[in-house]
C-alpha cells in the first residue's frame, strides 16, 4: 500500500474505489482483511473462514457502488460480514452448537487451555446476537467504546451498559462469577 493511501480515511478510499481506483480498493482490503478474517474465525468453523472471507470481499466489490457514507466504512463492512455469516449458516440450514478452536492463535499446551477455549466459544455462541456483537467488536476487532457506539448506533453509555451485561451473561454461561474489570472505563 502506498504511503499516500495509508494516510487516507476509509471513506476517502471508498470514494476513490467507487470511481474505479483499484489501488484505493486494495488499500481498503489490506487495511480491513485482518479484522474481517478474525471476526469470521470467531463465528465460523475453521474450514469455512477463508471461503467466507473471500465472499465478503467479493460482496464489497459488487456492493461498493451502493455505499453512501451515511455510516463509517467499517460499519458498512461489518454489516456485509454479518450478512455473509448469515448466508453461510442459511445454506447449511442451522447454526452450529460449537466451533472448534484448533485454528486460534497457536495450539493450547494443556487440556485445561483446550477446555477454557471451548468454554468461551460455547458461551459466545449461546449469547444473544446483540451481546455477541459487542464482545466481538471489543475483543476481536479491538474497537474502543466510542467506535462501538458509533458502529451500533447507540449512545456511549448504552454501549458500556450492554458490554457489562454481555460480560455478565458470558460469565454466567461459563459458570463463573463476573468481576468488575474496569475495561468499560478504558479507551473511550
Coordinates of C-alpha atoms in Angstrom, one line a residue:
X1 CA 0.0 0.0 0.0
X2 CA 1.5 3.4 -0.9
X3 CA 2.2 5.8 1.9
X4 CA -0.3 8.3 0.4
X5 CA -3.1 5.8 0.6
X6 CA -2.1 4.8 4.1
X7 CA -2.9 8.2 5.4
X8 CA -6.4 8.5 3.9
X9 CA -9.5 7.7 5.8
X10 CA -11.6 4.7 4.8
X11 CA -14.3 6.9 3.5
X12 CA -11.9 8.7 1.2
X13 CA -10.5 5.4 -0.1
X14 CA -14.1 4.1 -0.6
X15 CA -15.0 7.2 -2.6
X16 CA -11.8 6.7 -4.8
X17 CA -12.6 3.0 -5.2
X18 CA -16.1 3.8 -6.3
X19 CA -14.6 5.9 -9.1
X20 CA -12.5 2.9 -10.2
X21 CA -9.3 3.5 -8.3
X22 CA -8.0 -0.1 -7.9
X23 CA -5.1 0.9 -5.6
X24 CA -7.6 2.6 -3.2
X25 CA -9.7 -0.6 -3.1
X26 CA -6.7 -2.7 -2.5
X27 CA -5.7 -0.3 0.3
X28 CA -9.1 -0.8 1.9
X29 CA -8.9 -4.6 1.6
X30 CA -5.4 -4.6 3.1
X31 CA -6.5 -2.4 5.9
X32 CA -9.6 -4.5 6.8
X33 CA -8.7 -8.0 5.9
X34 CA -7.3 -8.9 9.4
X35 CA -10.5 -7.7 11.2
X36 CA -12.8 -9.5 8.8
X37 CA -10.8 -12.7 9.0
X38 CA -10.6 -12.6 12.8
X39 CA -14.3 -11.9 13.1
X40 CA -15.1 -14.8 10.9
X41 CA -12.7 -17.0 12.8
X42 CA -14.8 -16.2 15.9
X43 CA -18.1 -17.2 14.2
X44 CA -17.4 -20.0 11.7
X45 CA -15.8 -23.4 11.6
X46 CA -12.1 -23.1 10.6
X47 CA -12.6 -24.8 7.2
X48 CA -15.1 -22.1 6.2
X49 CA -13.2 -18.9 7.2
X50 CA -11.1 -18.4 4.1
X51 CA -14.0 -19.0 1.7
X52 CA -16.4 -16.7 3.6
X53 CA -13.7 -14.1 3.8
X54 CA -13.4 -14.2 0.0
X55 CA -17.2 -13.9 -0.2
X56 CA -17.2 -10.8 2.0
X57 CA -14.7 -9.0 -0.2
X58 CA -16.5 -10.1 -3.4
X59 CA -19.7 -8.7 -1.9
X60 CA -17.8 -5.5 -1.2
X61 CA -16.6 -5.2 -4.8
X62 CA -20.1 -5.7 -6.1
X63 CA -21.8 -3.5 -3.5
X64 CA -19.3 -0.7 -3.1
X65 CA -21.3 1.5 -5.6
X66 CA -24.2 1.4 -3.0
X67 CA -22.0 2.6 -0.1
X68 CA -23.1 6.2 0.5
X69 CA -21.1 7.1 3.5
X70 CA -24.0 7.5 5.9
X71 CA -22.1 5.3 8.3
X72 CA -18.4 4.6 8.6
X73 CA -16.9 2.2 6.0
X74 CA -16.0 -0.1 8.9
X75 CA -19.7 -0.2 10.0
X76 CA -20.8 -0.9 6.4
X77 CA -18.1 -3.7 6.1
X78 CA -19.2 -5.2 9.4
X79 CA -22.8 -5.4 8.1
X80 CA -21.6 -7.1 4.9
X81 CA -19.6 -9.5 7.0
X82 CA -22.7 -10.3 9.2
X83 CA -24.8 -10.9 6.1
X84 CA -22.2 -13.4 4.8
X85 CA -22.1 -15.3 8.1
X86 CA -25.9 -15.5 8.0
X87 CA -25.8 -16.7 4.4
X88 CA -23.2 -19.4 5.3
X89 CA -25.4 -20.8 8.1
X90 CA -28.6 -20.4 6.0
X91 CA -27.0 -22.5 3.2
X92 CA -26.3 -25.2 5.9
X93 CA -29.8 -24.9 7.5
X94 CA -28.6 -24.3 11.0
X95 CA -26.1 -22.7 13.4
X96 CA -23.5 -25.0 14.9
X97 CA -23.6 -25.6 18.6
X98 CA -19.8 -25.2 18.7
X99 CA -16.9 -24.3 16.5
X100 CA -13.6 -25.9 17.2
X101 CA -10.7 -23.8 18.5
X102 CA -7.9 -25.5 16.6
X103 CA -7.3 -22.6 14.3
X104 CA -7.0 -20.0 17.1
X105 CA -3.6 -18.4 17.6
X106 CA -1.3 -21.2 18.5
X107 CA -2.1 -24.5 19.9
X108 CA -3.1 -24.8 23.6
X109 CA -0.4 -26.5 25.5
X110 CA -2.6 -28.3 28.0
X111 CA -6.0 -29.8 28.2
X112 CA -7.0 -27.0 30.6
X113 CA -6.4 -24.5 27.8
X114 CA -8.4 -26.5 25.4
X115 CA -11.3 -26.7 27.9
X116 CA -11.1 -22.9 28.5
X117 CA -11.2 -22.1 24.8
X118 CA -14.2 -24.5 24.3
X119 CA -16.0 -22.9 27.3
X120 CA -15.5 -19.4 25.9
X121 CA -16.6 -20.4 22.4
X122 CA -19.7 -22.2 23.7
X123 CA -20.6 -19.2 25.9
X124 CA -20.1 -16.8 22.9
X125 CA -22.3 -18.9 20.6
X126 CA -25.1 -19.1 23.2
X127 CA -25.3 -15.3 23.8
X128 CA -28.0 -13.2 22.1
X129 CA -26.7 -11.5 18.9
X130 CA -26.5 -8.1 20.4
X131 CA -24.3 -9.3 23.3
X132 CA -22.1 -11.4 20.9
X133 CA -21.7 -8.4 18.6
X134 CA -20.5 -6.1 21.2
X135 CA -18.0 -8.6 22.6
X136 CA -16.7 -9.3 19.0
X137 CA -16.3 -5.6 18.3
X138 CA -14.4 -5.1 21.6
X139 CA -12.2 -8.2 21.7
X140 CA -11.9 -9.5 18.2
X141 CA -11.7 -6.1 16.4
X142 CA -10.2 -4.2 19.3
X143 CA -12.5 -1.2 19.0
X144 CA -12.8 1.4 21.7
X145 CA -16.2 2.0 23.2
X146 CA -16.8 5.2 21.3
X147 CA -16.3 3.4 17.9
X148 CA -18.5 0.5 19.1
X149 CA -21.2 3.1 20.0
X150 CA -21.0 4.6 16.5
X151 CA -21.0 1.2 14.8
X152 CA -24.1 0.1 16.7
X153 CA -25.8 3.4 16.5
X154 CA -26.3 3.6 20.3
X155 CA -25.0 6.0 22.9
X156 CA -21.7 5.6 24.6
X157 CA -23.4 4.9 28.0
X158 CA -25.7 2.3 26.3
X159 CA -22.6 0.7 24.8
X160 CA -20.9 0.4 28.1
X161 CA -24.1 -0.9 29.8
X162 CA -24.6 -3.5 27.1
X163 CA -20.9 -4.5 27.3
X164 CA -21.2 -5.1 31.1
X165 CA -24.4 -7.1 30.6
X166 CA -22.7 -9.1 27.8
X167 CA -19.7 -9.9 30.1
X168 CA -22.0 -10.9 32.9
X169 CA -24.1 -13.2 30.5
X170 CA -20.9 -14.8 29.2
X171 CA -19.6 -15.4 32.7
X172 CA -22.9 -16.9 33.7
X173 CA -22.9 -19.2 30.6
X174 CA -19.4 -20.3 31.6
X175 CA -20.4 -20.8 35.2
X176 CA -18.1 -18.2 36.7
X177 CA -18.8 -15.1 38.7
X178 CA -18.1 -11.9 36.6
X179 CA -16.0 -9.3 38.3
X180 CA -15.5 -5.7 37.5
X181 CA -12.6 -5.4 35.1
X182 CA -12.6 -1.6 34.7
X183 CA -12.4 -2.2 30.9
X184 CA -15.6 -0.1 30.4
X185 CA -13.6 2.9 31.6
X186 CA -10.7 2.3 29.3
X187 CA -10.1 3.7 25.8
X188 CA -13.3 5.6 25.2

